[in-house]
Tab-separated table of C-alpha atoms in Angstrom:
chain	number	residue	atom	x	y	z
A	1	UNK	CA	-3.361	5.579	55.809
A	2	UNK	CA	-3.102	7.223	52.416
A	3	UNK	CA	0.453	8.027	50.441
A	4	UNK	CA	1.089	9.989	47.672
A	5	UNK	CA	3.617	8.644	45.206
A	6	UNK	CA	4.671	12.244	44.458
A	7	UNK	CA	5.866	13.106	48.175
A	8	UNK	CA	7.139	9.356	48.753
A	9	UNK	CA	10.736	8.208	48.599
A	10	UNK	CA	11.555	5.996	45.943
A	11	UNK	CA	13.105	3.760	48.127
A	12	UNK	CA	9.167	3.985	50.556
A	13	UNK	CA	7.509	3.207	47.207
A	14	UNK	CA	9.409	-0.054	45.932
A	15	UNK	CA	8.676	-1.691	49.481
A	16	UNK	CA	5.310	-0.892	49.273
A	17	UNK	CA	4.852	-1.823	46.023
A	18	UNK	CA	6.910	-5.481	46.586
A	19	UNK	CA	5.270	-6.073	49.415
A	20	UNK	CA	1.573	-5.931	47.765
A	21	UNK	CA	2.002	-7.337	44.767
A	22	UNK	CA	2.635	-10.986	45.687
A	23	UNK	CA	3.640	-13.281	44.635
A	24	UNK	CA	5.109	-12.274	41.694
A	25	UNK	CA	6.817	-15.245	38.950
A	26	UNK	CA	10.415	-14.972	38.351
A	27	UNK	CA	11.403	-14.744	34.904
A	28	UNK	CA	15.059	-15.587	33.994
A	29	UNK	CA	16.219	-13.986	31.101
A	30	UNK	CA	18.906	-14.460	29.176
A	31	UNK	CA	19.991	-12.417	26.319
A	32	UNK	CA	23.572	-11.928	24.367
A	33	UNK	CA	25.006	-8.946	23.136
A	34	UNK	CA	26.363	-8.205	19.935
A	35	UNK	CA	29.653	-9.523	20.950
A	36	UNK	CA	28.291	-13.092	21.573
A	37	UNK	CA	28.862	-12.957	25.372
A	38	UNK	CA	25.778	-14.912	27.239
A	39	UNK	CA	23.719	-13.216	29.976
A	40	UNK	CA	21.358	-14.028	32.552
A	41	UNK	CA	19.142	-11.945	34.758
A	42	UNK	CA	16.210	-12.692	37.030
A	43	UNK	CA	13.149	-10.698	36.775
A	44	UNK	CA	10.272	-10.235	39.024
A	45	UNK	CA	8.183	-7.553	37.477
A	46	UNK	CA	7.275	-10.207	34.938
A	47	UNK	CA	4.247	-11.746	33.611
A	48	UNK	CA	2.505	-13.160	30.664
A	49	UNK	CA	0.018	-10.644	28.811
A	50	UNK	CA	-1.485	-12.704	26.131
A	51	UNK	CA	-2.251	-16.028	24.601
A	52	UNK	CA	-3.477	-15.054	20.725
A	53	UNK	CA	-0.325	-14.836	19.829
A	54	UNK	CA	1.671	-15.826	23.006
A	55	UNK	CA	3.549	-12.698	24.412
A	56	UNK	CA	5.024	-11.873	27.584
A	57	UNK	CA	6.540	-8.883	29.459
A	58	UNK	CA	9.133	-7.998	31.725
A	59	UNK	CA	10.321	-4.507	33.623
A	60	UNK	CA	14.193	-3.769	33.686
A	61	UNK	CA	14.971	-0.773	35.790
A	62	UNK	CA	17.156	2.222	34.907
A	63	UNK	CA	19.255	2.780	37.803
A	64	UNK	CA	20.941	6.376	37.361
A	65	UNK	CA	19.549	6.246	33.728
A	66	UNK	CA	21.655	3.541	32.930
A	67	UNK	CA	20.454	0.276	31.071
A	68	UNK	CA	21.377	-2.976	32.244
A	69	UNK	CA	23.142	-5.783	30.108
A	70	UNK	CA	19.609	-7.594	29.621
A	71	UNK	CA	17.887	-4.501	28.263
A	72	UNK	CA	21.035	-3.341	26.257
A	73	UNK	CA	20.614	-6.743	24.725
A	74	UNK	CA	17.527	-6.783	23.975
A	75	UNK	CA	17.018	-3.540	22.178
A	76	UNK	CA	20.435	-4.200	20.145
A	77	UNK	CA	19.575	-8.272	19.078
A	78	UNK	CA	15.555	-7.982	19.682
A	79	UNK	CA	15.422	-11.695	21.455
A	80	UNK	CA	15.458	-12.739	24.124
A	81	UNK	CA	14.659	-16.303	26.485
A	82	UNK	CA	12.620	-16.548	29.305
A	83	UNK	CA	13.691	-19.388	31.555
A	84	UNK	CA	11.315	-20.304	34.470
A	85	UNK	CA	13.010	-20.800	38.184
A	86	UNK	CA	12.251	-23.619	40.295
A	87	UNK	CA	12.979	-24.475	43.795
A	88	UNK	CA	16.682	-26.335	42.923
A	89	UNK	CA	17.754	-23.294	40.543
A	90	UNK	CA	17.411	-20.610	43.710
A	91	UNK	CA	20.903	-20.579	44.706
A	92	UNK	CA	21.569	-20.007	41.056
A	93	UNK	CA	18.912	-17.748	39.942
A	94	UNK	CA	20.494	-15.344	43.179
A	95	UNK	CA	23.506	-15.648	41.988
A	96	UNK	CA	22.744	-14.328	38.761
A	97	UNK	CA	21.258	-11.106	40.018
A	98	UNK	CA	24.636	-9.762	41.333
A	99	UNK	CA	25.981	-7.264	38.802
A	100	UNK	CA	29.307	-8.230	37.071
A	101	UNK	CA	31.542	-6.811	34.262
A	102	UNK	CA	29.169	-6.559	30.542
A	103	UNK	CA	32.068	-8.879	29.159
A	104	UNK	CA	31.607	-11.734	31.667
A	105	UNK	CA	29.068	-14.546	31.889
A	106	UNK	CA	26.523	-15.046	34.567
A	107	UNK	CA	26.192	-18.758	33.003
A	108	UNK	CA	30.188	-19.258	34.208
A	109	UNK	CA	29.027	-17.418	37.548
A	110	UNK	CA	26.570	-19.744	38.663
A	111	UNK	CA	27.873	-22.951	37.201
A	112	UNK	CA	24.912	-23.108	34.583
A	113	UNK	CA	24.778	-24.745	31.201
A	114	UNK	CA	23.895	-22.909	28.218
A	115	UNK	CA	21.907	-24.991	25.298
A	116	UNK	CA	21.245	-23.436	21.419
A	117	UNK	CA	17.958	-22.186	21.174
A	118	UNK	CA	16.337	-23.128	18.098
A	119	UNK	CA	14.833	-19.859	16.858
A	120	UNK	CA	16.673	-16.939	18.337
A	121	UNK	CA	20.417	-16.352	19.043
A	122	UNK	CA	20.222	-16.479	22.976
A	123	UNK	CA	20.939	-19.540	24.737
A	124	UNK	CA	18.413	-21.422	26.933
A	125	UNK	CA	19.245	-22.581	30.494
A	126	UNK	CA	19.835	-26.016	30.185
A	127	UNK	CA	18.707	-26.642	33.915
A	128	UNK	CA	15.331	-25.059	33.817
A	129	UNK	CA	12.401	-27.765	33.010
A	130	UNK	CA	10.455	-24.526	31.082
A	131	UNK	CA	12.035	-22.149	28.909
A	132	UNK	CA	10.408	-19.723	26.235
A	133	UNK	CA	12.427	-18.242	23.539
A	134	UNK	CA	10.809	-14.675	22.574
A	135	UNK	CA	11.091	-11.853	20.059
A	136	UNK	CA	11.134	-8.611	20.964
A	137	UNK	CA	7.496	-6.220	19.834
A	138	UNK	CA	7.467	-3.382	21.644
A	139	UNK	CA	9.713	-1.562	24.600
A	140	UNK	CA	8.181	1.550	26.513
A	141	UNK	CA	10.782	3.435	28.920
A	142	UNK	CA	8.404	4.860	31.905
A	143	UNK	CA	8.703	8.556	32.035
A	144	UNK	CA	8.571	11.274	34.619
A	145	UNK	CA	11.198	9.206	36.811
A	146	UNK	CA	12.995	9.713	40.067
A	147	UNK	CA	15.882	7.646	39.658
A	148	UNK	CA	16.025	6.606	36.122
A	149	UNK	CA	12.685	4.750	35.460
A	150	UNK	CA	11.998	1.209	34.331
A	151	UNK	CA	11.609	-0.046	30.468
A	152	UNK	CA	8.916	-2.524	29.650
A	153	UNK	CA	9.523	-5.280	27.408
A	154	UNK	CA	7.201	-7.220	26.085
A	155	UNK	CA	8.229	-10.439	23.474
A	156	UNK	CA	6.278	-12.752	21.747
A	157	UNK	CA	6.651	-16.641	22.411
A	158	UNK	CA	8.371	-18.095	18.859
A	159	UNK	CA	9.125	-21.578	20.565
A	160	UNK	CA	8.281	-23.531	24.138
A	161	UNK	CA	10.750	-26.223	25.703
A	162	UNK	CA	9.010	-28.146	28.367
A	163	UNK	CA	10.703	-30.654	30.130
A	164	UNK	CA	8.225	-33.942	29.796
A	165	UNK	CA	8.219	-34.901	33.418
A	166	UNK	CA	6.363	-31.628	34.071
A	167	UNK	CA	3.585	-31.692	31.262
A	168	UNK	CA	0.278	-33.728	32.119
A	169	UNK	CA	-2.418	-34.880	29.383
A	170	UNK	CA	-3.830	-31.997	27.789
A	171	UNK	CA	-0.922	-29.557	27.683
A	172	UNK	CA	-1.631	-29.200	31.324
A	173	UNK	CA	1.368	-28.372	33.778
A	174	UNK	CA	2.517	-30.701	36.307
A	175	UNK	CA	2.811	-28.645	39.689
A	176	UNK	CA	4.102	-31.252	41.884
A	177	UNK	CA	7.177	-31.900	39.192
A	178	UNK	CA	7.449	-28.497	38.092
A	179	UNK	CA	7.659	-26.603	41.807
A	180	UNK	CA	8.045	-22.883	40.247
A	181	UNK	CA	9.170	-20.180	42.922
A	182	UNK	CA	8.209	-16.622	43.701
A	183	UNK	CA	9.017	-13.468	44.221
A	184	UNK	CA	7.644	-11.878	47.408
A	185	UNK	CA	9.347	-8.709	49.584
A	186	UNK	CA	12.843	-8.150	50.417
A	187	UNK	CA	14.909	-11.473	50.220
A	188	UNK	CA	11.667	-13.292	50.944
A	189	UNK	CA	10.362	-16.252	48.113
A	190	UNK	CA	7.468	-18.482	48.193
A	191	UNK	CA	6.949	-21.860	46.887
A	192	UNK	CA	3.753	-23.237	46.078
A	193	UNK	CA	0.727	-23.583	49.250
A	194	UNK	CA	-2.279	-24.675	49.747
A	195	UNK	CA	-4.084	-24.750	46.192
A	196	UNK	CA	-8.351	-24.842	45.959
A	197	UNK	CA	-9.925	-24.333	43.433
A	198	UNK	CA	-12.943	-22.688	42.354
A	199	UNK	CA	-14.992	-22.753	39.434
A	200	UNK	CA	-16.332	-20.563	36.870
């Protein structure tokens, strides 16, 4: 079967689109607004898009051409902290993606413990064995929307915090400490399978 973006429902095209590009990593971000209050929003149309320097991206979308806190943060303070989920921070991380008033604190919602960054303003989660604090490069607001559109962000890496019961020899990543989640379709998640390995 073929389908046409143009003559699709946006609703037909975010299942689609969620439900082929799995999984997906979670990032966490959390942000604060001009005002000082602390937020905290889970995003899975995130990635990392470069090592030389370090940068990463995430999508925020525009429901009814309206910006959410995260994005409204980020364009006003240009930082922001990614915060990597794992398996005992789901409950949390969910939790977090409800939206509540601009002046309240998703860190007070889910019971979470903010920690001072030490080179931008936005607090780290405190929980979260890897966290990345980032400054924002370059946004890029999708156009020719149905519903408002998404806005890329993409930050560069100024600092890593990794917990040390997750890092190996090497700078390598334990995955049996770490256990990072996914993002598949719907209300579905992953955790790490099988793993092989193949080389170069």
């Amino acid at each position: 079967m073929q389908f046409d973006p143009q003559e699709l429902e946006q609703t037909a095209i975010y299942k689609l689109l969620t439900g082929i590009v799995i999984p997906r990593p979670i990032g966490w971000i959390s942000t604060m607004s001009e005002d000082g209050i602390l937020n905290l929003a889970p995003f899975s149309y995130f990635n990392a898009v470069g090592d030389d320097p370090p940068h990463v991206m995430f999508s925020t979308v525009r429901s009814n051409n309206s910006n959410k806190d995260t994005l409204n943060n980020v364009l006003a303070t240009k930082q922001f902290v990614v915060n990597m989920v794992t398996e005992d921070l789901v409950e949390q991380m969910n939790m977090t993606s409800q939206p509540i008033p601009a002046n309240e604190s998703e860190f007070e919602l889910a019971g979470l413990t903010p920690i001072a960054s030490l080179k931008v303003k936005p607090a780290r989660v405190k929980e979260c064995k890897i966290t990345m604090e980032c400054e924002l490069v370059h946004h890029y607001t999708l156009e020719n929307s149905k519903s408002g559109g998404a806005t890329i962000i993409i930050g560069k890496i100024v600092m890593f915090h990794i917990d040390k019961r997750v890092l190996l020899d090497n700078y390598k990543i334990n995955l049996d400490t770490y256990k990072p989640i996914a993002r598949l379709a719907g209300s579905n998640y992953s955790k790490l399978g099988e793993i092989f390995s193949v080389k170069r």
